[in-house]
Short mmCIF file of C-alpha atoms in Angstrom, two decimals:
data_model
loop_
_atom_site.label_atom_id
_atom_site.label_comp_id
_atom_site.label_asym_id
_atom_site.label_seq_id
_atom_site.Cartn_x
_atom_site.Cartn_y
_atom_site.Cartn_z
CA UNK A 273 120.99 82.21 104.34
CA UNK A 274 117.41 83.38 104.34
CA UNK A 275 117.01 87.13 103.99
CA UNK A 276 115.43 88.75 107.05
CA UNK A 277 113.65 92.01 106.46
CA UNK A 278 110.84 93.81 108.19
CA UNK A 279 108.86 92.97 111.27
CA UNK A 280 109.09 89.31 112.26
CA UNK A 281 106.34 86.94 113.44
CA UNK A 282 104.30 88.21 116.38
CA UNK A 283 105.82 91.70 116.23
CA UNK A 284 103.39 94.63 116.22
CA UNK A 285 102.90 96.91 113.22
CA UNK A 286 103.48 100.53 114.21
CA UNK A 287 102.59 104.00 113.01
CA UNK A 288 104.22 105.45 109.87
CA UNK A 289 103.19 107.98 107.24
CA UNK A 290 103.06 107.50 103.49
CA UNK A 291 101.92 109.68 100.60
CA UNK A 292 98.95 108.07 98.87
CA UNK A 293 99.45 108.16 95.10
CA UNK A 294 96.56 106.11 93.71
CA UNK A 295 94.14 105.30 96.51
CA UNK A 296 91.04 107.01 97.88
CA UNK A 297 93.29 109.40 99.80
CA UNK A 298 95.29 110.43 96.72
CA UNK A 299 97.84 113.19 97.38
CA UNK A 300 97.33 112.95 101.15
CA UNK A 301 99.83 111.94 103.78
CA UNK A 302 98.39 109.31 106.12
CA UNK A 303 99.02 106.16 108.15
CA UNK A 304 97.33 103.18 106.50
CA UNK A 305 98.29 100.95 109.42
CA UNK A 306 96.26 103.32 111.60
CA UNK A 307 93.41 103.59 109.10
CA UNK A 308 93.04 99.81 108.76
CA UNK A 309 93.41 99.15 112.49
CA UNK A 310 93.12 95.51 113.54
CA UNK A 311 91.82 94.28 110.17
CA UNK A 312 93.76 91.66 108.21
CA UNK A 313 96.35 93.54 106.11
CA UNK A 314 98.82 92.63 103.37
CA UNK A 315 101.49 95.36 103.27
CA UNK A 316 104.15 95.40 100.58
CA UNK A 317 107.32 97.43 101.07
CA UNK A 318 109.42 97.63 97.92
CA UNK A 319 112.17 99.61 96.30
CA UNK A 320 111.15 98.55 92.78
CA UNK A 321 107.83 97.66 91.19
CA UNK A 322 108.37 95.26 88.30
CA UNK A 323 105.91 93.07 86.40
CA UNK A 324 106.22 90.17 88.85
CA UNK A 325 105.40 92.39 91.82
CA UNK A 326 102.61 94.11 89.88
CA UNK A 327 101.16 90.61 89.33
CA UNK A 328 101.06 90.04 93.10
CA UNK A 329 99.43 93.44 93.66
CA UNK A 330 96.77 92.59 91.06
CA UNK A 331 96.06 89.27 92.85
CA UNK A 332 95.87 91.08 96.21
CA UNK A 333 93.51 93.63 94.64
CA UNK A 334 91.22 90.73 93.66
CA UNK A 335 91.58 89.11 97.10
CA UNK A 336 90.61 92.37 98.86
CA UNK A 337 87.43 92.57 96.77
CA UNK A 338 86.66 88.86 97.25
CA UNK A 339 87.20 89.08 101.02
CA UNK A 340 85.39 92.37 101.63
CA UNK A 341 83.18 90.59 104.19
CA UNK A 342 86.34 89.70 106.18
CA UNK A 343 87.60 93.30 105.81
CA UNK A 344 90.88 92.28 104.14
CA UNK A 345 92.98 95.35 103.27
CA UNK A 346 96.22 95.86 101.41
CA UNK A 347 98.58 98.65 100.41
CA UNK A 348 101.91 99.02 98.65
CA UNK A 349 104.69 101.27 99.95
CA UNK A 350 107.36 102.28 97.45
CA UNK A 351 110.50 103.23 99.36
CA UNK A 352 111.99 106.03 97.27
CA UNK A 353 114.52 108.84 97.15
CA UNK A 354 112.89 110.18 93.96
CA UNK A 355 109.20 110.73 94.78
CA UNK A 356 108.52 113.10 91.87
CA UNK A 357 109.64 110.57 89.26
CA UNK A 358 108.20 107.53 91.04
CA UNK A 359 104.76 109.06 91.51
CA UNK A 360 104.20 108.93 87.74
CA UNK A 361 105.38 105.28 87.66
CA UNK A 362 102.90 104.29 90.38
CA UNK A 363 100.03 106.02 88.60
CA UNK A 364 100.92 104.18 85.36
CA UNK A 365 101.07 100.79 87.13
CA UNK A 366 97.69 101.33 88.80
CA UNK A 367 96.14 102.24 85.47
CA UNK A 368 97.82 99.40 83.53
CA UNK A 369 96.67 96.77 86.05
CA UNK A 370 93.30 98.41 86.75
CA UNK A 371 93.89 98.40 90.51
CA UNK A 372 90.76 99.29 92.48
CA UNK A 373 91.28 98.25 96.11
CA UNK A 374 95.03 98.40 96.80
CA UNK A 375 96.42 101.92 97.11
CA UNK A 376 99.96 102.52 95.86
CA UNK A 377 101.83 104.82 98.23
CA UNK A 378 105.32 106.24 98.71
CA UNK A 379 107.57 106.53 101.71
CA UNK A 380 110.21 109.24 101.46
CA UNK A 381 113.50 107.39 101.84
CA UNK A 382 114.72 104.00 100.64
CA UNK A 383 115.38 102.76 104.18
CA UNK A 384 111.66 102.73 105.01
CA UNK A 385 110.02 103.37 108.37
CA UNK A 386 112.70 102.81 111.01
CA UNK A 387 110.58 100.65 113.32
CA UNK A 388 109.79 98.23 110.45
CA UNK A 389 113.45 97.18 110.08
CA UNK A 390 113.41 96.81 106.28
CA UNK A 391 116.76 95.27 105.28
CA UNK A 392 118.98 97.23 102.93
CA UNK A 393 119.42 93.93 101.05
CA UNK A 394 115.70 93.45 100.47
CA UNK A 395 114.10 94.79 97.32
CA UNK A 396 110.66 93.60 98.47
CA UNK A 397 109.26 92.76 101.90
CA UNK A 398 105.67 91.52 102.27
CA UNK A 399 104.10 91.59 105.73
CA UNK A 400 100.75 90.01 106.54
CA UNK A 401 99.24 91.06 109.84
CA UNK A 402 95.98 90.80 111.73
CA UNK A 403 95.17 92.60 114.95
CA UNK A 404 98.36 94.58 114.16
CA UNK A 405 100.42 91.42 114.82
CA UNK A 406 102.60 90.02 112.02
CA UNK A 407 101.47 86.52 110.99
CA UNK A 408 103.69 86.13 107.92
CA UNK A 409 106.82 87.75 106.49
CA UNK A 410 108.28 87.26 103.00
CA UNK A 411 111.53 89.02 102.02
CA UNK A 412 113.23 89.03 98.64
CA UNK A 413 116.61 90.33 97.49
CA UNK A 414 116.92 92.39 94.30
CA UNK A 415 115.54 90.49 91.32
CA UNK A 416 114.44 87.47 93.41
CA UNK A 417 110.69 88.10 93.62
CA UNK A 418 108.88 85.93 91.06
CA UNK A 419 105.75 83.79 90.60
CA UNK A 420 106.85 81.50 93.46
CA UNK A 421 106.89 84.57 95.71
CA UNK A 422 103.38 85.50 94.63
CA UNK A 423 102.18 81.95 95.30
CA UNK A 424 103.79 81.91 98.77
CA UNK A 425 102.20 85.23 99.77
CA UNK A 426 98.76 84.24 98.49
CA UNK A 427 98.98 80.89 100.32
CA UNK A 428 99.77 82.73 103.58
CA UNK A 429 96.77 85.05 103.15
CA UNK A 430 94.72 82.28 104.79
CA UNK A 431 96.61 82.98 108.03
CA UNK A 432 94.98 86.40 108.29
CA UNK A 433 91.67 85.92 106.43
CA UNK A 434 89.66 83.52 108.58
#
């Protein structure tokens, strides 16, 4: 059975607040979905940032810079019950991978924003949307996100960057 998590195809991305840890709005609470509006967006919701996921974020960071003319945006949302501890982890990851264009943020609570329907069984959910409408959804159970996941997400970026 394929894991279903997050908004599904053609569903609309809604408002939710995160705390920006590493982006241009560091230490502020804001809605990146609102800030990015109808632009093409790659949003990652995760309960754990490991090396495989950090690799995807690094590739998305490069894609955002490469597709600046198409206004591609991306952000990572760590779903956490321990924001104080996880804030330091996010700062270390951003520094280690030299992230410039993808802010790492936190959502208070491992269930995530209610309207996004993040499955309790999903460690990572990647949503690609344009015009606030989901064009692609990738969900991974604990320990299942790997290089194949990165490749699948990057392949689907074409759906929103045209």
